[in-house]
Structure formats: C-alpha cells, structure tokens
C-alpha cells in the first residue's frame, strides 16, 4: 500500500493546476515600463473577458479610431444599387441580374467586415499579454494608444478611462461584463525588487499626491493606504514593499487603513511589479465591477467591513470617553 500524505500526493498538484495555464509554457512577463489594465475574471473565461474589455474601450477610450461607417455603407451600397435606366435594362435583358448584384454585394460586405476587423485588431490601442495564470490578464497599451494631441500622459488616460467605466457602473448599477471582476489601471511596471519598486512608484505618487518638495500652503492632505498583492511568484517582504512605497509619499499625507481616500497597490506577478494608484478604493467595491453593480448592502464583505469599522469607531469613542471621565475625576480630586 502506497504511503499517504507528504509532498508526493496528487491533490496539491491538482489544486495548484487550476491557477496555471500549462499550455502557455509559463506565459510571459509583464512588459517593463508599460501601462495598461490588470484584470481578474472567471476561470476559463479569459477570451470572453478580453472581448468585453475591447467593447468597453470602443466606448470609453477616446483615442480609439472608429472606422467611418458612412463611407463603408456607401461603398457597399454603390455595389448593390444601380441607376433607374440600368435597372430597367436589367429587368428586360437579364431577369437574374438583380439577384447576382445582391450576391456580389453581400460578398463584398463580408470581405469589408473581415478587413475592418483585422484592421481594428492590428491597430487596437491595447493587446492582451498571456502571463500564464488562469483568471488573471494583463492588457498592455500599444503604440496606437498614444495620442500626441492629448495633454494627459498615457498612464493618466489609462487611469481615467477605467475610472469612467467604474463610475458608469456605479451610477447605472449595470455590469458591463458577465466575466470581468477586478479592473485595475496599471500606470507602470518594473522589476520586482525593492529599489526598483521605489523608483518606479515615485513619479506615479507625485502625480496623485503632489510634489514631495512642494512647500506651498493650503496643499491638500489625503488619507492613504498601501496594498501588496502577489501571484505566481516568490513573495517579497510585505512590509519592505510597503515602506519602499511610503517613502515616496509626501509627509503631509496620513496613513489610514480603514477609510483611505487613495490606495496604492503593488501587484507582484512573476518577476515584475505593477504599480496602481486608485481613488475611492472601498467606495467602488475594490474596483470589482461585478460587485460594484450590486446594491451596497449586497456587496460581498461590505456589511462585515462597515460593521467592523463601526465597532472600531465605537471602541475608540468609549476609550476617549473613559479618558475624559478619568481626567475629570482626577481634576475633582486635585481640588479637594
């Protein structure tokens, strides 16, 4: 009888296999110095998720070139229609010419559709990178995403596009994808080392928090938190990553893990680290589209989080009341 337990059992391999794509030979690294979207979706629904994201980009990505439908329809119609004289002659001489023209027109329209679809794929502002992890996707911005006429830098436009999508879902309570869960904008990617993470995060933090060397008065003060996430990699020291990021945040801002206004997320994937900065992280259901489409009281973990925060605030209030009561008692005793 074979021994039970130990590292030679098959159960662990089967459970781990759910999260790795064996057909991708390990997948690719996240492209360094790139920006894009980090997505999580239902297992084995990656292609459907990508299709939904491309559809959303057609609506929300302002630089995506939409092919003019008027010219195409005119071209297609020109092959199908003819003048009145030609129609009359065709009816007399060739009774089946109208049908033949329609068949040719349909064939031309199908060919035009294929050409337009191919052109959209080749000139798409984003493309999907297979990182070898099921349920996790990275869509990187291509050279076609750049727009010289836009004053915003590309990482800012990536962030603003995802924010516009999430705001629309929050407002309408209509999920734009059946398969997509978390939808995080990535503003830069670097090597997963503490020094590289610190150097990569510094300019991104400056865009959202302000210049750390700015000494002007009446500067905004934000509550913030740092989150370290990792997948298919050897985990870095969590506190080391958090401290490396916090060093770049201007000192006037305050760490608040319960109700942060801005959250900095470092996602460690293989040998790369993706830097994300988002506002209203918990208010927008951790930027989880499927959860954001639900009413707030039905979101997963929302009630538990609010209950925990309420208990924490109540405990803090009781502690302050007890301290005030104790100080009042000490003052009375001092008078007597």
Short mmCIF file of N, CA and C in Angstrom, two decimals, residues 13-74:
data_model
loop_
_atom_site.label_atom_id
_atom_site.label_comp_id
_atom_site.label_asym_id
_atom_site.label_seq_id
_atom_site.Cartn_x
_atom_site.Cartn_y
_atom_site.Cartn_z
N UNK A 13 -1.10 19.14 -6.45
CA UNK A 13 -0.85 19.49 -7.84
C UNK A 13 -2.11 19.84 -8.58
N UNK A 14 -3.19 19.08 -8.31
CA UNK A 14 -4.45 19.36 -8.99
C UNK A 14 -5.00 20.71 -8.57
N UNK A 15 -4.91 21.04 -7.27
CA UNK A 15 -5.43 22.32 -6.82
C UNK A 15 -4.62 23.48 -7.36
N UNK A 16 -3.29 23.31 -7.42
CA UNK A 16 -2.46 24.38 -7.97
C UNK A 16 -2.68 24.53 -9.46
N UNK A 17 -3.00 23.42 -10.14
CA UNK A 17 -3.18 23.46 -11.59
C UNK A 17 -4.33 24.32 -12.03
N UNK A 18 -5.27 24.60 -11.13
CA UNK A 18 -6.39 25.45 -11.50
C UNK A 18 -5.95 26.85 -11.86
N UNK A 19 -4.83 27.30 -11.31
CA UNK A 19 -4.42 28.69 -11.45
C UNK A 19 -3.28 28.88 -12.45
N UNK A 20 -2.85 27.83 -13.10
CA UNK A 20 -1.75 27.95 -14.05
C UNK A 20 -2.20 27.44 -15.41
N UNK A 21 -1.76 28.12 -16.44
CA UNK A 21 -2.08 27.74 -17.81
C UNK A 21 -0.92 26.92 -18.36
N UNK A 22 -1.08 25.60 -18.36
CA UNK A 22 0.01 24.73 -18.77
C UNK A 22 0.33 24.84 -20.25
N UNK A 23 -0.64 25.29 -21.05
CA UNK A 23 -0.42 25.39 -22.48
C UNK A 23 0.42 26.60 -22.87
N UNK A 24 0.63 27.52 -21.94
CA UNK A 24 1.36 28.75 -22.28
C UNK A 24 2.85 28.65 -21.97
N UNK A 25 3.32 27.49 -21.53
CA UNK A 25 4.73 27.30 -21.19
C UNK A 25 5.21 28.35 -20.21
N UNK A 26 4.36 28.65 -19.24
CA UNK A 26 4.74 29.60 -18.20
C UNK A 26 4.29 31.01 -18.47
N UNK A 27 3.87 31.32 -19.70
CA UNK A 27 3.38 32.66 -20.00
C UNK A 27 4.52 33.66 -20.09
N UNK A 28 4.16 34.90 -20.31
CA UNK A 28 5.13 35.98 -20.48
C UNK A 28 5.21 36.84 -19.24
N UNK A 29 6.30 37.59 -19.14
CA UNK A 29 6.43 38.59 -18.09
C UNK A 29 5.59 39.82 -18.46
N UNK A 30 5.21 40.59 -17.47
CA UNK A 30 4.58 41.86 -17.76
C UNK A 30 5.60 42.76 -18.45
N UNK A 31 5.24 43.39 -19.56
CA UNK A 31 6.20 44.26 -20.25
C UNK A 31 6.66 45.40 -19.34
N UNK A 32 7.96 45.55 -19.19
CA UNK A 32 8.51 46.58 -18.32
C UNK A 32 8.26 47.97 -18.89
N UNK A 33 8.08 48.93 -18.01
CA UNK A 33 7.83 50.33 -18.38
C UNK A 33 6.59 50.47 -19.26
N UNK A 34 5.59 49.65 -18.99
CA UNK A 34 4.35 49.69 -19.74
C UNK A 34 3.20 50.10 -18.83
N UNK A 35 2.08 50.48 -19.44
CA UNK A 35 0.87 50.74 -18.68
C UNK A 35 -0.27 49.99 -19.35
N UNK A 36 -1.36 49.79 -18.62
CA UNK A 36 -2.47 49.02 -19.16
C UNK A 36 -3.47 48.68 -18.08
N UNK A 37 -4.08 47.51 -18.22
CA UNK A 37 -5.11 47.07 -17.29
C UNK A 37 -4.74 45.70 -16.73
N UNK A 38 -4.91 45.54 -15.43
CA UNK A 38 -4.75 44.24 -14.79
C UNK A 38 -6.15 43.75 -14.45
N UNK A 39 -6.53 42.60 -15.02
CA UNK A 39 -7.90 42.11 -14.92
C UNK A 39 -7.94 40.78 -14.20
N UNK A 40 -9.01 40.55 -13.46
CA UNK A 40 -9.30 39.22 -12.94
C UNK A 40 -10.69 38.83 -13.42
N UNK A 41 -10.85 37.57 -13.77
CA UNK A 41 -12.10 37.13 -14.36
C UNK A 41 -12.39 35.70 -13.94
N UNK A 42 -13.54 35.21 -14.35
CA UNK A 42 -13.92 33.83 -14.06
C UNK A 42 -12.95 32.88 -14.76
N UNK A 43 -12.68 31.74 -14.11
CA UNK A 43 -11.74 30.76 -14.64
C UNK A 43 -12.22 30.25 -16.00
N UNK A 44 -11.29 30.18 -16.96
CA UNK A 44 -11.53 29.69 -18.32
C UNK A 44 -12.46 30.59 -19.12
N UNK A 45 -12.61 31.83 -18.71
CA UNK A 45 -13.43 32.79 -19.45
C UNK A 45 -12.58 33.98 -19.90
N UNK A 46 -11.28 33.76 -20.05
CA UNK A 46 -10.37 34.86 -20.36
C UNK A 46 -10.69 35.50 -21.71
N UNK A 47 -10.95 34.69 -22.74
CA UNK A 47 -11.21 35.25 -24.07
C UNK A 47 -12.49 36.09 -24.08
N UNK A 48 -13.51 35.63 -23.37
CA UNK A 48 -14.75 36.40 -23.30
C UNK A 48 -14.53 37.71 -22.55
N UNK A 49 -13.71 37.66 -21.52
CA UNK A 49 -13.40 38.87 -20.76
C UNK A 49 -12.67 39.88 -21.63
N UNK A 50 -11.70 39.42 -22.42
CA UNK A 50 -10.96 40.31 -23.30
C UNK A 50 -11.89 40.96 -24.32
N UNK A 51 -12.81 40.18 -24.87
CA UNK A 51 -13.76 40.73 -25.83
C UNK A 51 -14.60 41.84 -25.20
N UNK A 52 -15.02 41.63 -23.95
CA UNK A 52 -15.81 42.65 -23.27
C UNK A 52 -14.99 43.92 -23.03
N UNK A 53 -13.72 43.76 -22.69
CA UNK A 53 -12.88 44.93 -22.45
C UNK A 53 -12.67 45.71 -23.75
N UNK A 54 -12.45 45.01 -24.86
CA UNK A 54 -12.31 45.70 -26.14
C UNK A 54 -13.59 46.47 -26.47
N UNK A 55 -14.74 45.89 -26.16
CA UNK A 55 -16.00 46.58 -26.42
C UNK A 55 -16.11 47.83 -25.56
N UNK A 56 -15.68 47.75 -24.30
CA UNK A 56 -15.70 48.93 -23.43
C UNK A 56 -14.73 49.99 -23.92
N UNK A 57 -13.59 49.57 -24.46
CA UNK A 57 -12.62 50.54 -24.97
C UNK A 57 -13.19 51.29 -26.17
N UNK A 58 -13.99 50.61 -27.00
CA UNK A 58 -14.62 51.30 -28.13
C UNK A 58 -15.52 52.44 -27.64
N UNK A 59 -16.07 52.27 -26.44
CA UNK A 59 -16.99 53.28 -25.92
C UNK A 59 -16.28 54.36 -25.11
N UNK A 60 -15.26 53.97 -24.34
CA UNK A 60 -14.68 54.90 -23.36
C UNK A 60 -13.28 55.39 -23.73
N UNK A 61 -12.57 54.67 -24.57
CA UNK A 61 -11.22 55.11 -24.91
C UNK A 61 -11.31 56.10 -26.06
N UNK A 62 -11.09 57.36 -25.77
CA UNK A 62 -11.36 58.41 -26.74
C UNK A 62 -10.44 58.38 -27.94
N UNK A 63 -9.24 57.81 -27.79
CA UNK A 63 -8.30 57.82 -28.90
C UNK A 63 -8.49 56.65 -29.84
N UNK A 64 -9.36 55.69 -29.46
CA UNK A 64 -9.55 54.53 -30.33
C UNK A 64 -10.20 54.97 -31.63
N UNK A 65 -9.58 54.61 -32.72
CA UNK A 65 -10.06 55.07 -34.02
C UNK A 65 -11.23 54.21 -34.46
N UNK A 66 -12.37 54.85 -34.65
CA UNK A 66 -13.54 54.13 -35.13
C UNK A 66 -13.66 54.33 -36.62
N UNK A 67 -13.76 53.24 -37.35
CA UNK A 67 -13.84 53.34 -38.80
C UNK A 67 -15.15 53.97 -39.20
N UNK A 68 -15.13 54.90 -40.15
CA UNK A 68 -16.35 55.59 -40.56
C UNK A 68 -17.32 54.64 -41.22
N UNK A 69 -18.50 54.57 -40.65
CA UNK A 69 -19.50 53.65 -41.19
C UNK A 69 -20.16 54.22 -42.43
N UNK A 70 -20.18 55.56 -42.53
CA UNK A 70 -20.84 56.15 -43.68
C UNK A 70 -20.15 55.77 -44.97
N UNK A 71 -18.79 55.87 -45.01
CA UNK A 71 -18.08 55.53 -46.23
C UNK A 71 -18.22 54.08 -46.59
N UNK A 72 -18.21 53.19 -45.56
CA UNK A 72 -18.34 51.77 -45.83
C UNK A 72 -19.71 51.45 -46.39
N UNK A 73 -20.73 52.04 -45.76
CA UNK A 73 -22.07 51.74 -46.23
C UNK A 73 -22.27 52.29 -47.62
N UNK A 74 -21.65 53.45 -47.89
CA UNK A 74 -21.77 54.00 -49.22
C UNK A 74 -21.09 53.10 -50.24
#
